[in-house]
Tab-separated table of C-alpha atoms in Angstrom:
chain	number	residue	atom	x	y	z
M	22	GLN	CA	12.895	6.082	11.852
M	23	VAL	CA	11.751	5.401	8.405
M	24	GLN	CA	10.532	6.909	6.110
M	25	LEU	CA	8.082	6.808	3.411
M	26	VAL	CA	6.761	8.593	-0.192
M	27	GLU	CA	4.319	7.540	-2.349
M	28	SER	CA	3.516	8.243	-6.005
M	29	GLY	CA	0.929	7.092	-8.953
M	30	GLY	CA	-2.412	8.757	-8.164
M	31	GLY	CA	-4.677	9.713	-10.349
M	32	LEU	CA	-8.246	10.525	-12.069
M	33	VAL	CA	-9.353	7.400	-13.809
M	34	GLN	CA	-12.261	5.384	-15.022
M	35	ALA	CA	-13.767	2.864	-14.077
M	36	GLY	CA	-11.930	-0.527	-15.603
M	37	ALA	CA	-8.693	0.961	-15.805
M	38	SER	CA	-5.453	0.471	-13.959
M	39	LEU	CA	-2.739	2.280	-11.995
M	40	ARG	CA	0.265	1.007	-10.012
M	41	LEU	CA	1.690	3.503	-6.909
M	42	SER	CA	4.720	3.611	-5.935
M	43	CYS	CA	6.490	3.761	-2.413
M	44	ALA	CA	10.091	4.850	-2.198
M	45	ALA	CA	11.473	3.652	1.564
M	46	SER	CA	14.214	4.976	3.655
M	47	GLY	CA	15.556	5.138	6.161
M	48	ARG	CA	18.796	2.262	8.181
M	49	THR	CA	16.021	0.122	9.473
M	50	VAL	CA	13.561	-0.794	6.611
M	51	SER	CA	14.724	-3.629	5.764
M	52	ARG	CA	13.070	-5.139	8.743
M	53	HIS	CA	9.609	-4.003	8.249
M	54	VAL	CA	6.837	-5.375	6.424
M	55	MET	CA	5.686	-2.968	3.552
M	56	GLY	CA	1.660	-2.878	3.189
M	57	TRP	CA	-0.931	-0.352	1.072
M	58	PHE	CA	-4.163	0.992	3.374
M	59	ARG	CA	-6.578	3.060	2.246
M	60	GLN	CA	-8.723	5.649	3.405
M	61	ALA	CA	-12.504	6.621	1.736
M	62	PRO	CA	-14.442	10.313	3.145
M	63	GLY	CA	-16.500	9.066	5.405
M	64	LYS	CA	-14.140	6.155	6.708
M	65	GLU	CA	-11.811	4.263	9.030
M	66	ARG	CA	-8.437	3.610	6.865
M	67	GLU	CA	-8.042	0.003	6.430
M	68	PHE	CA	-5.973	-2.591	4.518
M	69	VAL	CA	-4.895	-3.357	1.554
M	70	ALA	CA	-2.839	-5.775	0.621
M	71	ALA	CA	1.176	-6.649	2.411
M	72	ILE	CA	4.749	-7.944	1.967
M	73	THR	CA	7.552	-9.093	3.211
M	74	TRP	CA	10.785	-7.563	2.689
M	75	SER	CA	13.112	-10.483	2.846
M	76	GLY	CA	10.851	-13.043	0.925
M	77	ASP	CA	7.650	-13.099	-0.879
M	78	ASN	CA	5.249	-13.974	0.897
M	79	THR	CA	2.089	-11.574	0.924
M	80	ARG	CA	-1.770	-10.622	2.312
M	81	TYR	CA	-4.772	-8.936	0.381
M	82	ALA	CA	-7.913	-7.810	1.548
M	83	ASP	CA	-10.323	-9.784	-0.063
M	84	SER	CA	-11.648	-6.165	-1.911
M	85	ALA	CA	-7.734	-6.260	-3.242
M	86	LYS	CA	-7.707	-10.127	-3.820
M	87	ASP	CA	-7.619	-10.841	-8.218
M	88	ARG	CA	-7.573	-7.743	-8.614
M	89	PHE	CA	-4.668	-5.745	-6.903
M	90	THR	CA	-0.433	-6.427	-6.957
M	91	ILE	CA	1.661	-5.728	-4.640
M	92	SER	CA	5.230	-6.240	-5.225
M	93	ARG	CA	8.678	-4.956	-4.085
M	94	ASP	CA	12.333	-4.662	-6.000
M	95	ASN	CA	15.041	-4.019	-2.523
M	96	ALA	CA	17.332	-2.649	-5.013
M	97	LYS	CA	15.650	0.528	-5.337
M	98	ARG	CA	13.922	-0.101	-1.956
M	99	THR	CA	10.630	0.541	-3.619
M	100	VAL	CA	7.080	-1.155	-2.628
M	101	SER	CA	4.211	-0.830	-5.903
M	102	LEU	CA	0.495	-2.153	-6.505
M	103	GLN	CA	-0.813	-2.506	-9.082
M	104	MET	CA	-4.708	-1.674	-9.492
M	105	ASN	CA	-6.296	-3.566	-12.334
M	106	ASN	CA	-9.760	-3.257	-12.916
M	107	LEU	CA	-10.846	-0.431	-10.726
M	108	LYS	CA	-14.067	0.773	-9.115
M	109	PRO	CA	-15.492	4.023	-7.850
M	110	GLU	CA	-15.519	2.636	-4.970
M	111	ASP	CA	-11.842	1.917	-4.736
M	112	THR	CA	-11.914	5.892	-4.584
M	113	ALA	CA	-9.524	6.970	-1.517
M	114	VAL	CA	-6.497	8.770	-0.305
M	115	TYR	CA	-4.218	5.721	-0.571
M	116	TYR	CA	-1.022	4.827	1.531
M	117	CYS	CA	1.998	3.104	2.366
M	118	ALA	CA	3.321	2.058	5.569
M	119	ALA	CA	5.778	0.174	7.323
M	120	ASP	CA	5.866	-2.173	10.669
M	121	LEU	CA	8.057	-4.359	12.345
M	122	PRO	CA	6.909	-8.204	11.588
M	123	GLY	CA	4.424	-8.846	14.384
M	124	GLY	CA	3.376	-5.260	14.843
M	125	ARG	CA	-0.249	-5.334	13.695
M	126	TRP	CA	-0.144	-2.407	12.116
M	127	LEU	CA	-0.761	-0.872	15.378
M	128	ARG	CA	1.823	1.762	14.750
M	129	PRO	CA	3.601	1.767	12.021
M	130	TYR	CA	4.855	4.863	9.989
M	131	TRP	CA	2.771	6.503	7.417
M	132	GLY	CA	3.240	8.248	3.856
M	133	GLN	CA	2.127	11.325	3.230
M	134	GLY	CA	-0.838	9.672	0.874
M	135	THR	CA	-1.789	9.731	-2.946
M	136	GLN	CA	-5.204	9.949	-3.620
M	137	VAL	CA	-6.986	7.547	-6.246
M	138	THR	CA	-9.927	8.915	-7.951
M	139	VAL	CA	-12.271	6.029	-10.312
M	140	SER	CA	-14.792	7.608	-11.617
M	141	SER	CA	-17.986	5.171	-13.124
């Protein structure tokens, strides 16, 4: 079992930055790949970025490349998403997720989500 708690969302203007954090707990958390997803109103949840716990392998959605950076602190068991140059289309609820390697995010653990709103 893995528990995830996000923080760091808020209301910002276009061009601003935000840093989301996810605190992970559970005996098996170190076996999981950690990721961020988002869901905008009326849209399906979509992948944003992912990182492995044991290495530095990362992956990003095209919309996140060059603006977002995912990182992790194994000692603190946290995963962060640094978001720069935010755009109104980044407005969404952002979810932290944990999945076993090879799980393809079909049945991940989810956090409760944190709202990010970007005004134009």
